[in-house]
Coordinates of C-alpha atoms in Angstrom, one line a residue:
M586 CA 12.4 -25.5 7.4
T587 CA 10.5 -25.0 4.3
L588 CA 10.6 -21.5 2.8
V589 CA 8.4 -19.5 0.4
A590 CA 8.9 -16.3 -1.3
G591 CA 6.4 -13.5 -2.3
I592 CA 7.2 -10.8 -4.9
D593 CA 5.3 -7.3 -5.1
S594 CA 5.8 -5.4 -8.3
S595 CA 4.1 -2.2 -7.2
T596 CA 4.0 1.3 -8.7
Q597 CA 7.2 2.5 -7.0
S598 CA 9.2 -0.6 -6.4
C599 CA 9.7 -4.4 -6.5
K600 CA 9.9 -5.9 -3.0
V601 CA 10.9 -9.6 -2.4
T602 CA 10.2 -11.5 1.1
V603 CA 11.4 -14.9 2.0
R604 CA 9.4 -16.4 4.8
D605 CA 9.0 -19.7 7.0
L606 CA 6.2 -21.6 5.6
G607 CA 5.1 -22.7 9.0
T608 CA 5.0 -19.4 10.9
G609 CA 5.1 -16.8 8.2
L610 CA 8.0 -15.2 9.9
E611 CA 10.1 -13.2 7.5
L612 CA 13.8 -14.3 7.2
R613 CA 15.1 -11.9 4.6
H614 CA 13.9 -9.4 2.1
G615 CA 15.1 -7.3 -0.8
K616 CA 13.8 -4.2 -2.7
A617 CA 14.6 -2.3 -5.9
S618 CA 13.0 0.9 -7.2
H619 CA 11.0 1.3 -10.3
P620 CA 11.3 4.2 -12.8
P621 CA 9.2 7.3 -11.6
Q622 CA 7.6 8.1 -14.9
T623 CA 4.0 6.9 -15.7
V624 CA 4.8 5.5 -19.0
V625 CA 7.5 2.7 -18.5
D626 CA 9.3 0.1 -20.5
P627 CA 8.1 -3.1 -18.8
R628 CA 11.5 -4.6 -18.9
A629 CA 12.5 -2.2 -16.2
W630 CA 10.1 -4.2 -13.8
W631 CA 11.7 -7.4 -14.8
D632 CA 15.3 -5.9 -14.1
A633 CA 13.9 -4.6 -10.6
L634 CA 12.5 -8.1 -9.7
L635 CA 16.0 -9.8 -10.4
L636 CA 17.7 -7.0 -8.5
A637 CA 15.4 -7.4 -5.5
V638 CA 15.9 -11.1 -5.6
A639 CA 19.5 -10.6 -5.5
R640 CA 19.3 -8.1 -2.7
A641 CA 17.2 -10.8 -0.8
G642 CA 20.0 -13.1 -1.1
G643 CA 18.7 -15.2 -3.8
L644 CA 15.8 -17.7 -4.0
H645 CA 18.0 -20.8 -4.1
D646 CA 16.4 -22.2 -0.9
V647 CA 12.7 -21.5 -1.6
A648 CA 10.2 -24.1 -2.5
A649 CA 7.5 -22.0 -4.1
I650 CA 7.2 -18.3 -5.3
S651 CA 4.2 -16.1 -6.2
V652 CA 3.9 -12.6 -7.6
S653 CA 1.5 -9.7 -6.8
G654 CA 1.5 -6.5 -8.6
Q655 CA -0.1 -3.2 -9.4
Q656 CA -3.3 -3.7 -11.0
H657 CA -4.6 -2.4 -14.4
T658 CA -1.3 -1.6 -16.0
P659 CA -1.0 -3.4 -19.3
V660 CA 1.9 -5.0 -21.0
F661 CA 1.6 -5.2 -24.8
L662 CA 3.1 -8.2 -26.7
D663 CA 3.6 -9.2 -30.2
A664 CA 3.0 -12.7 -31.6
D665 CA 6.6 -13.7 -30.6
G666 CA 6.0 -12.4 -27.0
A667 CA 8.2 -9.3 -27.5
V668 CA 7.3 -6.2 -25.8
V669 CA 5.7 -3.9 -28.3
C670 CA 6.1 -0.4 -26.5
D671 CA 6.2 1.1 -23.1
S672 CA 3.3 0.7 -20.8
P673 CA 1.0 3.3 -19.5
L674 CA 0.6 2.9 -15.6
W675 CA -2.8 2.7 -13.9
N676 CA -2.2 6.3 -12.7
D677 CA -1.1 7.8 -16.0
T678 CA -3.9 10.3 -16.9
G679 CA -3.3 10.1 -20.7
S680 CA -6.1 7.7 -21.0
H681 CA -8.7 10.1 -19.6
P682 CA -10.4 11.1 -22.8
H683 CA -10.3 7.6 -23.9
M684 CA -12.3 6.6 -20.8
V685 CA -14.8 9.4 -21.4
A686 CA -15.2 8.1 -25.0
L687 CA -15.8 4.6 -24.0
N688 CA -18.3 5.5 -21.3
A689 CA -20.1 7.8 -23.9
E690 CA -20.3 5.0 -26.4
L691 CA -21.8 2.3 -24.2
G692 CA -23.0 4.2 -21.3
R693 CA -21.3 4.2 -17.7
E694 CA -24.2 1.9 -16.3
E695 CA -23.3 -0.7 -19.0
W696 CA -19.8 -1.0 -17.8
I697 CA -20.9 -1.2 -14.3
R698 CA -23.7 -3.9 -14.9
R699 CA -21.3 -6.1 -17.2
T700 CA -18.0 -5.7 -15.1
G701 CA -18.9 -4.2 -11.7
L702 CA -16.6 -1.4 -12.5
P703 CA -17.4 2.2 -13.1
L704 CA -14.9 2.7 -15.8
T705 CA -12.1 5.0 -14.9
L706 CA -8.8 6.1 -16.7
S707 CA -6.9 3.4 -14.5
D708 CA -8.6 0.4 -16.1
T709 CA -7.0 -1.7 -18.6
A710 CA -9.8 -1.2 -21.0
A711 CA -9.2 2.5 -21.1
K712 CA -5.4 1.9 -21.9
L713 CA -6.3 -0.2 -24.7
R714 CA -8.3 2.6 -26.4
W715 CA -5.4 4.9 -25.7
L716 CA -3.0 2.7 -27.5
R717 CA -5.4 2.2 -30.5
D718 CA -5.9 5.8 -30.9
T719 CA -2.5 7.3 -30.0
H720 CA -0.2 4.7 -31.3
P721 CA -1.9 2.8 -34.0
E722 CA 1.3 1.3 -35.3
H723 CA 2.0 -0.5 -31.8
A724 CA -1.8 -1.5 -31.7
R725 CA -1.4 -3.2 -35.0
R726 CA 1.7 -5.2 -33.6
T727 CA -0.2 -6.2 -30.4
A728 CA -1.1 -9.8 -30.4
A729 CA -1.5 -10.2 -26.5
V730 CA -2.3 -8.2 -23.6
A731 CA -1.3 -8.9 -20.1
V732 CA -0.9 -6.9 -16.9
V733 CA 2.1 -6.6 -14.8
H734 CA 1.8 -9.6 -12.6
D735 CA 0.9 -11.9 -15.6
W736 CA 3.9 -10.8 -17.5
L737 CA 6.3 -11.3 -14.7
T738 CA 5.0 -14.7 -13.8
W739 CA 5.3 -15.7 -17.5
R740 CA 8.9 -14.4 -17.5
L741 CA 9.6 -16.4 -14.3
R742 CA 8.4 -19.6 -16.2
G743 CA 11.2 -19.0 -18.5
F744 CA 9.4 -17.4 -21.4
N745 CA 11.8 -14.8 -22.7
D746 CA 11.1 -11.3 -24.2
G747 CA 10.7 -12.2 -27.9
S748 CA 11.0 -16.0 -27.9
G749 CA 8.1 -16.9 -25.7
D750 CA 4.6 -18.5 -26.1
I751 CA 1.9 -15.9 -25.6
H752 CA -0.6 -18.6 -25.1
E753 CA 1.1 -19.7 -21.9
L754 CA 0.2 -16.3 -20.3
T755 CA -1.7 -16.8 -17.1
T756 CA -3.5 -14.4 -14.6
D757 CA -6.2 -14.9 -11.7
R758 CA -9.4 -13.5 -10.9
S759 CA -8.4 -10.6 -8.9
E760 CA -6.3 -9.2 -11.8
A761 CA -8.8 -10.0 -14.5
S762 CA -11.3 -8.1 -12.6
G763 CA -9.4 -4.8 -12.8
T764 CA -9.4 -4.8 -16.6
A765 CA -13.0 -3.8 -17.2
Y766 CA -13.5 -6.7 -19.6
W767 CA -14.2 -9.4 -17.1
S768 CA -17.6 -10.6 -15.7
P769 CA -17.9 -11.2 -11.8
Q770 CA -21.1 -13.1 -12.7
T771 CA -19.5 -15.6 -15.1
G772 CA -15.6 -15.4 -14.2
E773 CA -15.0 -15.2 -17.8
Y774 CA -13.6 -12.4 -20.0
C775 CA -16.2 -10.2 -21.8
T776 CA -14.4 -10.4 -25.1
D777 CA -16.8 -8.1 -26.8
L778 CA -15.8 -5.4 -24.4
F779 CA -12.1 -5.9 -25.2
V780 CA -12.8 -5.8 -28.9
H781 CA -15.0 -2.6 -28.4
A782 CA -12.1 -0.8 -26.7
F783 CA -9.3 -2.2 -28.9
G784 CA -10.8 -2.8 -32.1
R785 CA -10.1 -6.5 -32.4
A786 CA -9.4 -9.6 -30.4
C787 CA -6.0 -10.5 -28.8
V788 CA -4.7 -13.4 -26.7
L789 CA -5.6 -12.9 -23.1
P790 CA -4.0 -14.7 -20.2
R791 CA -5.8 -17.9 -19.1
I792 CA -7.6 -17.2 -15.8
L793 CA -6.5 -19.7 -13.0
G794 CA -8.3 -20.6 -9.9
P795 CA -7.2 -19.3 -6.3
L796 CA -5.4 -22.5 -5.6
D797 CA -3.9 -23.2 -9.1
R798 CA -0.3 -23.3 -10.0
A799 CA 0.9 -21.0 -12.7
G800 CA 3.7 -23.5 -13.4
V801 CA 7.4 -23.7 -12.4
T802 CA 10.3 -21.5 -12.8
G803 CA 12.5 -21.8 -15.9
T804 CA 16.1 -22.2 -16.3
G805 CA 18.8 -19.7 -16.4
L806 CA 17.1 -17.1 -14.1
P807 CA 19.8 -15.1 -12.0
G808 CA 19.4 -16.1 -8.2
I809 CA 16.3 -18.3 -9.0
P810 CA 16.6 -22.2 -9.5
A811 CA 14.6 -24.0 -12.1
G812 CA 11.7 -26.1 -11.1
V813 CA 10.3 -24.0 -8.2
A814 CA 6.5 -24.0 -8.0
I815 CA 4.8 -20.6 -8.9
G816 CA 1.6 -19.7 -7.2
V817 CA -1.3 -18.1 -9.0
G818 CA -0.4 -14.6 -7.8
G819 CA -2.7 -11.7 -8.0
G820 CA -3.4 -8.0 -7.5
D821 CA -1.9 -6.0 -4.6
N822 CA -5.0 -5.4 -2.6
A823 CA -6.1 -9.0 -2.9
A824 CA -2.7 -10.1 -1.7
A825 CA -3.0 -7.8 1.4
A826 CA -6.4 -8.9 2.1
L827 CA -5.3 -12.6 2.1
A828 CA -2.5 -11.7 4.4
L829 CA -4.8 -10.0 6.8
D830 CA -7.2 -13.0 6.7
L831 CA -10.2 -10.6 5.9
R832 CA -13.5 -11.9 6.9
D833 CA -17.1 -10.7 6.3
G834 CA -17.6 -7.5 8.3
D835 CA -14.0 -6.5 8.0
A836 CA -12.7 -3.6 5.9
V837 CA -9.2 -2.4 5.1
M838 CA -8.2 1.4 4.9
S839 CA -4.8 1.7 3.3
L840 CA -3.2 5.2 3.3
G841 CA -0.3 5.2 0.8
T842 CA 0.2 7.3 -2.3
S843 CA -3.5 6.8 -2.8
G844 CA -6.2 6.0 -0.4
V845 CA -8.0 2.7 -0.6
V846 CA -10.8 1.1 1.4
Y847 CA -12.1 -2.3 0.7
T848 CA -14.0 -5.0 2.2
R849 CA -14.9 -8.8 1.5
S850 CA -18.2 -9.9 0.1
S851 CA -19.5 -13.2 -1.2
V852 CA -21.3 -11.6 -4.0
P853 CA -20.2 -8.9 -6.7
V854 CA -21.5 -5.4 -6.3
H855 CA -22.9 -3.2 -9.0
D856 CA -22.7 0.4 -7.6
L857 CA -24.7 2.7 -10.1
S858 CA -23.5 5.9 -8.2
G859 CA -20.1 5.0 -9.7
Y860 CA -18.1 5.0 -6.5
V861 CA -17.5 1.2 -5.5
C862 CA -15.5 -1.1 -7.9
S863 CA -16.3 -4.7 -7.6
Y864 CA -13.0 -6.5 -7.7
A865 CA -12.4 -10.2 -7.0
D866 CA -10.3 -11.4 -4.1
A867 CA -7.6 -14.2 -3.8
T868 CA -10.0 -16.7 -2.4
G869 CA -12.8 -17.1 -4.9
H870 CA -14.9 -14.2 -3.3
H871 CA -15.2 -10.6 -4.1
L872 CA -13.3 -7.3 -2.9
P873 CA -15.6 -4.3 -3.3
L874 CA -13.2 -1.3 -3.3
V875 CA -13.2 2.5 -3.3
A876 CA -10.1 4.7 -4.1
T877 CA -9.0 8.2 -3.8
L878 CA -6.0 9.8 -5.7
N879 CA -5.0 12.0 -2.8
A880 CA -3.7 10.4 0.5
A881 CA -0.2 10.4 2.0
R882 CA 1.0 13.0 -0.4
N883 CA -1.3 15.4 1.4
F884 CA 1.0 15.1 4.4
D885 CA 4.0 15.8 2.1
A886 CA 2.7 19.0 1.1
G887 CA 1.6 20.0 4.6
A888 CA 4.9 19.2 6.1
A889 CA 6.7 20.9 3.3
L890 CA 4.6 24.1 3.7
L891 CA 4.9 24.1 7.5
G892 CA 8.7 23.3 7.3
C893 CA 8.4 20.4 9.7
T894 CA 8.7 16.7 9.8
Y895 CA 5.8 14.2 9.5
A896 CA 5.9 13.5 13.4
E897 CA 5.9 17.3 14.0
L898 CA 2.9 17.7 11.6
S899 CA 1.0 15.0 13.5
D900 CA 1.9 16.7 16.9
L901 CA 0.8 20.1 15.5
A902 CA -2.6 18.6 14.4
L903 CA -3.3 17.1 17.9
Q904 CA -2.6 20.7 19.5
A905 CA -5.7 22.0 17.5
P906 CA -9.3 21.2 18.5
P907 CA -11.6 18.9 16.4
G908 CA -12.7 20.7 13.4
A909 CA -9.5 22.9 13.5
A910 CA -11.7 25.9 14.6
G911 CA -13.7 25.8 11.4
L912 CA -10.6 25.7 9.1
T913 CA -11.3 23.0 6.3
L914 CA -9.1 21.5 3.6
L915 CA -10.5 19.7 0.6
P916 CA -7.3 17.8 -0.4
F917 CA -7.9 17.4 -4.1
F918 CA -4.3 18.3 -5.0
E919 CA -4.3 15.9 -8.0
G920 CA -8.0 16.1 -8.8
E921 CA -10.0 13.2 -7.5
R922 CA -11.4 9.8 -8.4
T923 CA -13.8 9.5 -5.4
P924 CA -15.7 11.7 -5.9
D925 CA -15.2 12.0 -9.5
L926 CA -13.5 15.3 -9.8
P927 CA -10.6 14.9 -12.2
H928 CA -10.2 18.5 -12.7
A929 CA -10.6 19.8 -9.2
R930 CA -7.8 21.1 -7.1
A931 CA -7.2 21.4 -3.3
S932 CA -9.1 24.3 -1.5
L933 CA -9.0 25.8 2.1
H934 CA -12.2 27.0 3.5
E935 CA -13.3 29.3 6.2
A936 CA -9.9 30.6 7.1
S937 CA -9.8 33.7 9.3
L938 CA -7.2 35.7 11.3
A939 CA -8.3 33.9 14.3
N940 CA -8.1 30.4 13.0
F941 CA -5.3 30.4 10.5
T942 CA -2.6 28.9 12.7
R943 CA 0.0 26.3 12.3
P944 CA -1.8 23.8 14.5
N945 CA -5.1 24.4 12.9
F946 CA -3.7 24.2 9.4
A947 CA -2.0 21.0 10.3
R948 CA -5.1 19.6 11.7
A949 CA -7.1 20.6 8.6
V950 CA -4.7 18.7 6.3
V951 CA -5.1 15.6 8.4
E952 CA -8.9 16.0 8.8
G953 CA -9.3 16.6 5.1
T954 CA -7.5 13.5 4.3
V955 CA -9.2 11.4 6.8
A956 CA -12.7 12.7 5.8
S957 CA -12.1 11.7 2.1
Q958 CA -11.3 8.0 3.2
V959 CA -14.3 8.0 5.6
A960 CA -16.4 9.0 2.6
M961 CA -15.3 5.9 1.0
L962 CA -16.7 3.7 3.9
E963 CA -19.9 5.5 3.6
A964 CA -20.0 4.4 -0.2
L965 CA -19.5 0.8 0.9
D966 CA -22.3 1.1 3.4
A967 CA -24.6 2.7 0.8
C968 CA -24.1 -0.6 -1.2
G969 CA -25.4 -2.6 1.9
L970 CA -21.8 -3.8 2.9
R971 CA -21.7 -3.7 6.7
V972 CA -18.3 -2.9 8.4
D973 CA -17.9 -3.9 12.0
R974 CA -14.0 -3.8 12.1
L975 CA -11.5 -1.4 10.2
F976 CA -7.8 -2.4 9.6
L977 CA -5.8 0.7 9.2
I978 CA -2.5 0.1 7.1
G979 CA -0.2 2.0 4.9
G980 CA 2.7 4.4 5.6
A981 CA 0.4 7.3 6.7
A982 CA -1.5 4.9 9.2
A983 CA 1.8 5.5 11.4
S984 CA 0.6 8.9 12.2
T985 CA -0.9 9.5 15.8
A986 CA -3.0 12.3 14.4
V987 CA -4.4 10.0 11.6
Q988 CA -5.3 7.4 14.3
T989 CA -6.9 9.9 16.7
I990 CA -8.9 11.6 14.0
L991 CA -10.2 8.4 12.3
A992 CA -11.3 7.2 15.7
Q993 CA -13.2 10.5 16.2
M994 CA -15.0 10.1 12.8
V995 CA -16.1 6.3 12.7
D996 CA -18.3 4.4 14.9
V997 CA -16.6 0.9 14.3
T998 CA -13.5 -0.8 16.0
V999 CA -10.3 0.3 14.3
V1000 CA -7.3 -2.0 14.5
M1001 CA -3.7 -1.5 13.6
P1002 CA -1.9 -4.6 12.4
A1003 CA 1.7 -4.9 13.2
L1004 CA 4.0 -3.3 10.8
D1005 CA 4.6 -5.5 7.8
E1006 CA 4.8 -5.7 4.0
Y1007 CA 1.2 -7.3 3.6
V1008 CA 1.2 -7.4 -0.1
T1009 CA 4.4 -9.4 -0.3
K1010 CA 3.2 -11.4 2.8
G1011 CA 0.0 -12.2 0.8
A1012 CA 2.0 -13.4 -2.2
A1013 CA 4.2 -15.5 -0.1
L1014 CA 0.8 -17.2 1.3
Q1015 CA 0.0 -17.8 -2.3
A1016 CA 3.3 -19.5 -2.9
A1017 CA 2.5 -21.6 0.2
S1018 CA -0.9 -22.7 -1.3
A1019 CA 0.9 -23.7 -4.5
L1020 CA 2.7 -26.4 -2.3
E1021 CA -0.2 -27.4 -0.2
G1022 CA -3.3 -27.0 -2.1
A1023 CA -5.0 -25.0 0.6
F1024 CA -4.7 -21.4 2.2
R1025 CA -2.7 -21.1 5.4
T1026 CA -3.3 -18.4 8.0
W1027 CA -0.4 -16.8 9.4
P1028 CA -0.7 -14.7 12.6
V1029 CA -1.2 -11.1 12.6
A1030 CA -0.8 -9.1 15.6
L1031 CA -3.5 -6.4 16.1
R1032 CA -3.7 -3.4 18.3
E1033 CA -7.2 -1.9 18.9
L1034 CA -7.4 1.8 18.9
P1035 CA -9.3 3.2 22.0
R1036 CA -12.9 4.3 21.4
V1037 CA -13.4 8.0 21.7
A1038 CA -16.3 10.3 21.4
L1039 CA -17.4 11.0 17.9
E1040 CA -16.6 14.4 16.5
K1041 CA -19.4 15.0 13.9
D1042 CA -18.3 18.5 13.1
I1043 CA -15.4 17.2 10.9
A1044 CA -17.4 15.5 8.4
R1045 CA -20.0 18.3 8.6
Q1046 CA -17.4 20.9 7.7
H1047 CA -16.2 18.6 4.9
R1048 CA -19.6 18.3 3.4
S1049 CA -20.2 22.2 3.8
A1050 CA -16.9 22.8 1.9
M1051 CA -18.0 20.5 -0.8
A1052 CA -21.3 22.1 -1.3
A1053 CA -19.8 25.6 -1.2
L1054 CA -17.8 24.6 -4.5
G1055 CA -20.9 23.0 -6.0
Y1056 CA -19.6 19.5 -5.7
D1057 CA -22.2 16.7 -5.4
V1058 CA -22.5 15.7 -1.8

């Protein structure tokens, strides 16, 4: 039996899976937590990777490894490959004024035209400007900029912090596409955009093709033998799309800490409305994506306020009628990215003595969350991206209320993939491709949600609440 390993260095943790090459069946796994802060010493991610490997029983028996990771988050290195400073994560809001400045200097449409991205505070380019403006001494020392997956892959190849060759850094199209200095038309860096954001040029990771190898593992790595093939790796959503074998007409709705909806496209998308980000996928195609800041944490807030479990929140929501008797929640607890409302906060609308009940409130929490995600599907449709089948994944997807309300709001087939870690699985598939020079397809068990009558009042109430606060709808 040949084994391969996939590694997911996400925002919250590092996960490792060891799978059978032939079937994709997971044989063992390990996990280690990341620091909770939004500005983090990158070496914590390397330590977590090694700990997750140890908890997975080591990788002494695997033939190939590949890494997926949180997108956008930069790692700043000096000329010797040493980490210059802590890294601001994609969700750190400190780069918001720097994003505003970059958009003002070049114009938002220029960023969209050149990179396919409506520049946000999450993108690497905004973090470059943040470092230049707030920590000029660190910016002066910086000789190379990588993102998390790039740096961890480099470390796996045996390049050490402070004694490595920064010219050996590698990346893939999916990670490069999240920097806001990469062109989906040419597949190359827009180095002038990097220089505009940072003030000067730096070494950037070499962009590998979907089936390329990054190299082999180095010597002296705890739990990891030398000479193991390393796949190209990629961004987290690209890895999940690969594991799900996403095809034209398919879309994924992922409900985790944030909400993400993406689909597959053979051509890049340039959405001048500023909602759809045109990322690249792991296969040589494109992955148009829309994201919200608020998703599963809405249910944390609702369950805490009602003093109930997540299962009880779901049960309560299903006791209420569609539309929650008029009660509507706009769930912008952390501001919002889609729509672009960074300073907004959550609001409850049309509450009365008659409808302000526990079931109606629970339903309003779920409906408000799902309505925000359905609006992202509508943004994809406005770009001419057809969706016939919707994959529902993520921690909050297990909620019966989420499944029921989503089916009431969309006129497409909704399927639930079997519970799995699809990012680590996709990374393991990339490890397999490093061995075989082609992508395998591992089976995914799907459960189709029953079609139900559409409940148009849910979306109508959501739009009315948006209009009441003067938000652009």
